[in-house]
Tab-separated table of C-alpha atoms in Angstrom:
chain	number	residue	atom	x	y	z
A	1	MET	CA	-6.233	18.958	91.470
A	2	SER	CA	-3.110	19.391	89.569
A	3	ILE	CA	-1.588	18.302	86.247
A	4	TYR	CA	-1.125	14.429	87.733
A	5	ASP	CA	-4.815	14.316	88.062
A	6	LEU	CA	-5.128	14.770	84.153
A	7	PRO	CA	-5.215	10.980	83.487
A	8	ALA	CA	-8.198	10.231	86.189
A	9	VAL	CA	-10.062	13.506	84.018
A	10	ASN	CA	-9.385	12.031	80.765
A	11	ALA	CA	-11.214	9.206	81.451
A	12	SER	CA	-13.778	10.220	83.072
A	13	LEU	CA	-14.384	12.921	80.202
A	14	ASN	CA	-14.194	9.239	77.903
A	15	GLY	CA	-16.590	7.798	80.361
A	16	LEU	CA	-18.984	10.242	79.710
A	17	SER	CA	-18.319	10.776	76.672
A	18	ALA	CA	-19.762	6.881	76.194
A	19	VAL	CA	-23.195	7.869	78.533
A	20	LEU	CA	-24.064	10.737	76.419
A	21	LEU	CA	-23.416	8.591	73.036
A	22	THR	CA	-25.750	5.317	73.888
A	23	ALA	CA	-28.739	7.650	75.724
A	24	GLY	CA	-27.495	9.379	72.101
A	25	TYR	CA	-28.311	5.853	70.171
A	26	VAL	CA	-31.559	5.057	73.132
A	27	PHE	CA	-33.001	8.779	71.811
A	28	ILE	CA	-32.642	8.452	68.020
A	29	ARG	CA	-33.783	4.293	68.995
A	30	ARG	CA	-37.415	6.482	70.070
A	31	GLY	CA	-37.975	9.011	68.020
A	32	GLN	CA	-36.584	11.464	69.872
A	33	LYS	CA	-34.994	13.396	67.651
A	34	ILE	CA	-34.451	16.891	69.763
A	35	ALA	CA	-32.518	14.948	73.241
A	36	HIS	CA	-30.840	12.875	70.321
A	37	ARG	CA	-28.887	15.555	69.142
A	38	ASN	CA	-28.436	17.098	72.417
A	39	CYS	CA	-27.125	13.892	73.425
A	40	MET	CA	-25.029	14.039	70.441
A	41	ILE	CA	-24.052	17.672	70.824
A	42	ALA	CA	-22.539	17.343	74.368
A	43	ALA	CA	-20.869	14.313	73.535
A	44	PHE	CA	-19.003	15.644	70.869
A	45	CYS	CA	-18.294	19.017	73.614
A	46	VAL	CA	-16.883	16.585	76.033
A	47	SER	CA	-14.695	15.330	73.236
A	48	VAL	CA	-13.057	18.820	72.868
A	49	ILE	CA	-13.030	18.869	76.501
A	50	PHE	CA	-10.911	15.827	76.681
A	51	LEU	CA	-8.496	16.933	73.505
A	52	CYS	CA	-7.772	19.747	75.197
A	53	CYS	CA	-6.645	18.121	78.796
A	54	TYR	CA	-5.159	15.061	77.132
A	55	LEU	CA	-2.979	17.650	75.512
A	56	THR	CA	-2.129	20.085	77.890
A	57	TYR	CA	-1.382	16.303	79.643
A	58	HIS	CA	0.974	15.450	77.690
A	59	THR	CA	2.892	17.930	76.700
A	60	TYR	CA	3.629	19.169	79.880
A	61	LEU	CA	5.196	15.989	80.478
A	62	ALA	CA	6.823	16.345	77.159
A	63	VAL	CA	8.381	19.776	77.526
A	64	GLU	CA	8.206	20.983	81.330
A	65	LEU	CA	9.611	17.445	82.668
A	66	HIS	CA	11.087	15.935	79.310
A	67	ARG	CA	9.539	12.147	79.210
A	68	GLY	CA	7.292	10.904	77.026
A	69	PRO	CA	3.885	9.522	78.058
A	70	THR	CA	3.835	6.731	81.159
A	71	ARG	CA	5.076	3.287	79.377
A	72	PHE	CA	3.557	-0.201	79.889
A	73	LEU	CA	5.838	-2.707	81.236
A	74	ASN	CA	4.705	-5.146	84.250
A	75	PRO	CA	3.276	-7.103	84.171
A	76	LEU	CA	4.993	-8.983	81.065
A	77	TRP	CA	2.468	-11.254	79.996
A	78	PHE	CA	-0.587	-8.866	79.939
A	79	ARG	CA	1.746	-6.266	77.650
A	80	PRO	CA	0.534	-7.615	74.015
A	81	ILE	CA	-2.890	-6.951	75.438
A	82	TYR	CA	-2.579	-3.717	76.627
A	83	LEU	CA	-0.658	-2.055	73.756
A	84	THR	CA	-3.269	-4.221	71.163
A	85	ILE	CA	-5.912	-2.073	73.101
A	86	LEU	CA	-3.632	1.321	73.067
A	87	LEU	CA	-2.954	0.382	69.360
A	88	THR	CA	-6.825	0.012	68.156
A	89	HIS	CA	-7.483	3.069	70.294
A	90	THR	CA	-5.329	5.447	69.424
A	91	ILE	CA	-6.143	4.489	65.815
A	92	LEU	CA	-9.706	4.949	65.669
A	93	ALA	CA	-8.835	7.930	67.847
A	94	VAL	CA	-7.438	9.209	65.239
A	95	VAL	CA	-9.268	7.990	62.388
A	96	ILE	CA	-13.124	9.155	64.289
A	97	VAL	CA	-12.540	12.760	63.877
A	98	PRO	CA	-13.324	13.661	60.786
A	99	MET	CA	-15.850	11.120	60.598
A	100	ILE	CA	-17.464	13.268	63.498
A	101	LEU	CA	-17.092	15.907	62.050
A	102	ILE	CA	-18.695	15.632	59.007
A	103	THR	CA	-21.890	13.354	60.914
A	104	LEU	CA	-22.418	16.966	62.491
A	105	SER	CA	-21.918	18.696	59.583
A	106	ARG	CA	-24.438	16.774	58.092
A	107	ALA	CA	-27.068	17.080	60.623
A	108	PHE	CA	-26.493	20.561	61.529
A	109	ARG	CA	-27.523	21.081	57.527
A	110	GLU	CA	-30.127	18.479	57.804
A	111	LYS	CA	-28.813	15.889	54.926
A	112	PHE	CA	-30.435	13.141	57.822
A	113	ASP	CA	-29.967	10.945	54.578
A	114	LYS	CA	-26.487	11.370	54.933
A	115	HIS	CA	-26.335	11.939	58.255
A	116	LYS	CA	-27.629	8.402	59.254
A	117	GLN	CA	-25.003	7.068	56.927
A	118	ILE	CA	-22.182	7.944	57.943
A	119	ALA	CA	-23.670	7.789	61.326
A	120	ARG	CA	-23.898	3.754	61.787
A	121	TRP	CA	-20.490	3.816	61.434
A	122	THR	CA	-19.131	7.210	63.369
A	123	TRP	CA	-21.312	5.859	66.341
A	124	PRO	CA	-19.694	2.606	67.577
A	125	LEU	CA	-16.120	3.404	66.533
A	126	TRP	CA	-16.217	6.244	68.659
A	127	MET	CA	-18.325	4.355	71.242
A	128	TYR	CA	-15.223	2.205	71.178
A	129	VAL	CA	-12.781	5.376	71.380
A	130	SER	CA	-14.363	6.373	74.018
A	131	VAL	CA	-14.435	3.034	75.998
A	132	THR	CA	-11.151	1.688	75.652
A	133	GLY	CA	-9.360	5.299	76.696
A	134	VAL	CA	-11.082	4.324	80.296
A	135	ILE	CA	-9.846	1.483	79.602
A	136	VAL	CA	-6.560	1.978	79.028
A	137	TYR	CA	-6.457	4.596	82.275
A	138	LEU	CA	-7.454	1.855	84.271
A	139	LEU	CA	-4.615	-1.193	83.123
A	140	LEU	CA	-1.806	1.946	83.146
A	141	TYR	CA	-3.275	3.485	86.715
A	142	GLN	CA	-5.495	1.728	88.432
A	143	ILE	CA	-5.118	-2.186	87.336
A	144	PHE	CA	-1.381	-2.017	86.729
A	145	PRO	CA	0.082	0.901	87.591
A	146	GLN	CA	3.671	1.782	86.632
A	147	LYS	CA	6.539	2.861	87.936
């Protein structure tokens, strides 16, 4: 494995996070609190690993190769769609970090009423960021590979 494999690793981590988030949602709807807790902690851990890999890859590009991230240039007709997905993904990825920390903190402190209030917002945004992370990878590296 090389540094150039990290985009695929990152997409896989995002996909795994989405699976864990889905399982956590299903478990809490069924009243299985321990399984819910375990899935959500696992989703958090996977997301932290993703962030480490993401920062490693982009730091390597900048410091060692003196270049920025891969740019989506072609096909030109799809570029606005890609950029819309990327922009919403990026903004919500920043927004979701404190929300996740607050949501987890309330659960760990057993303030479940407050946990539930913010989790109603945190879960769908976190899911969106996880799924669009996979979509961005597929568009940029698989469906429309950029030169």
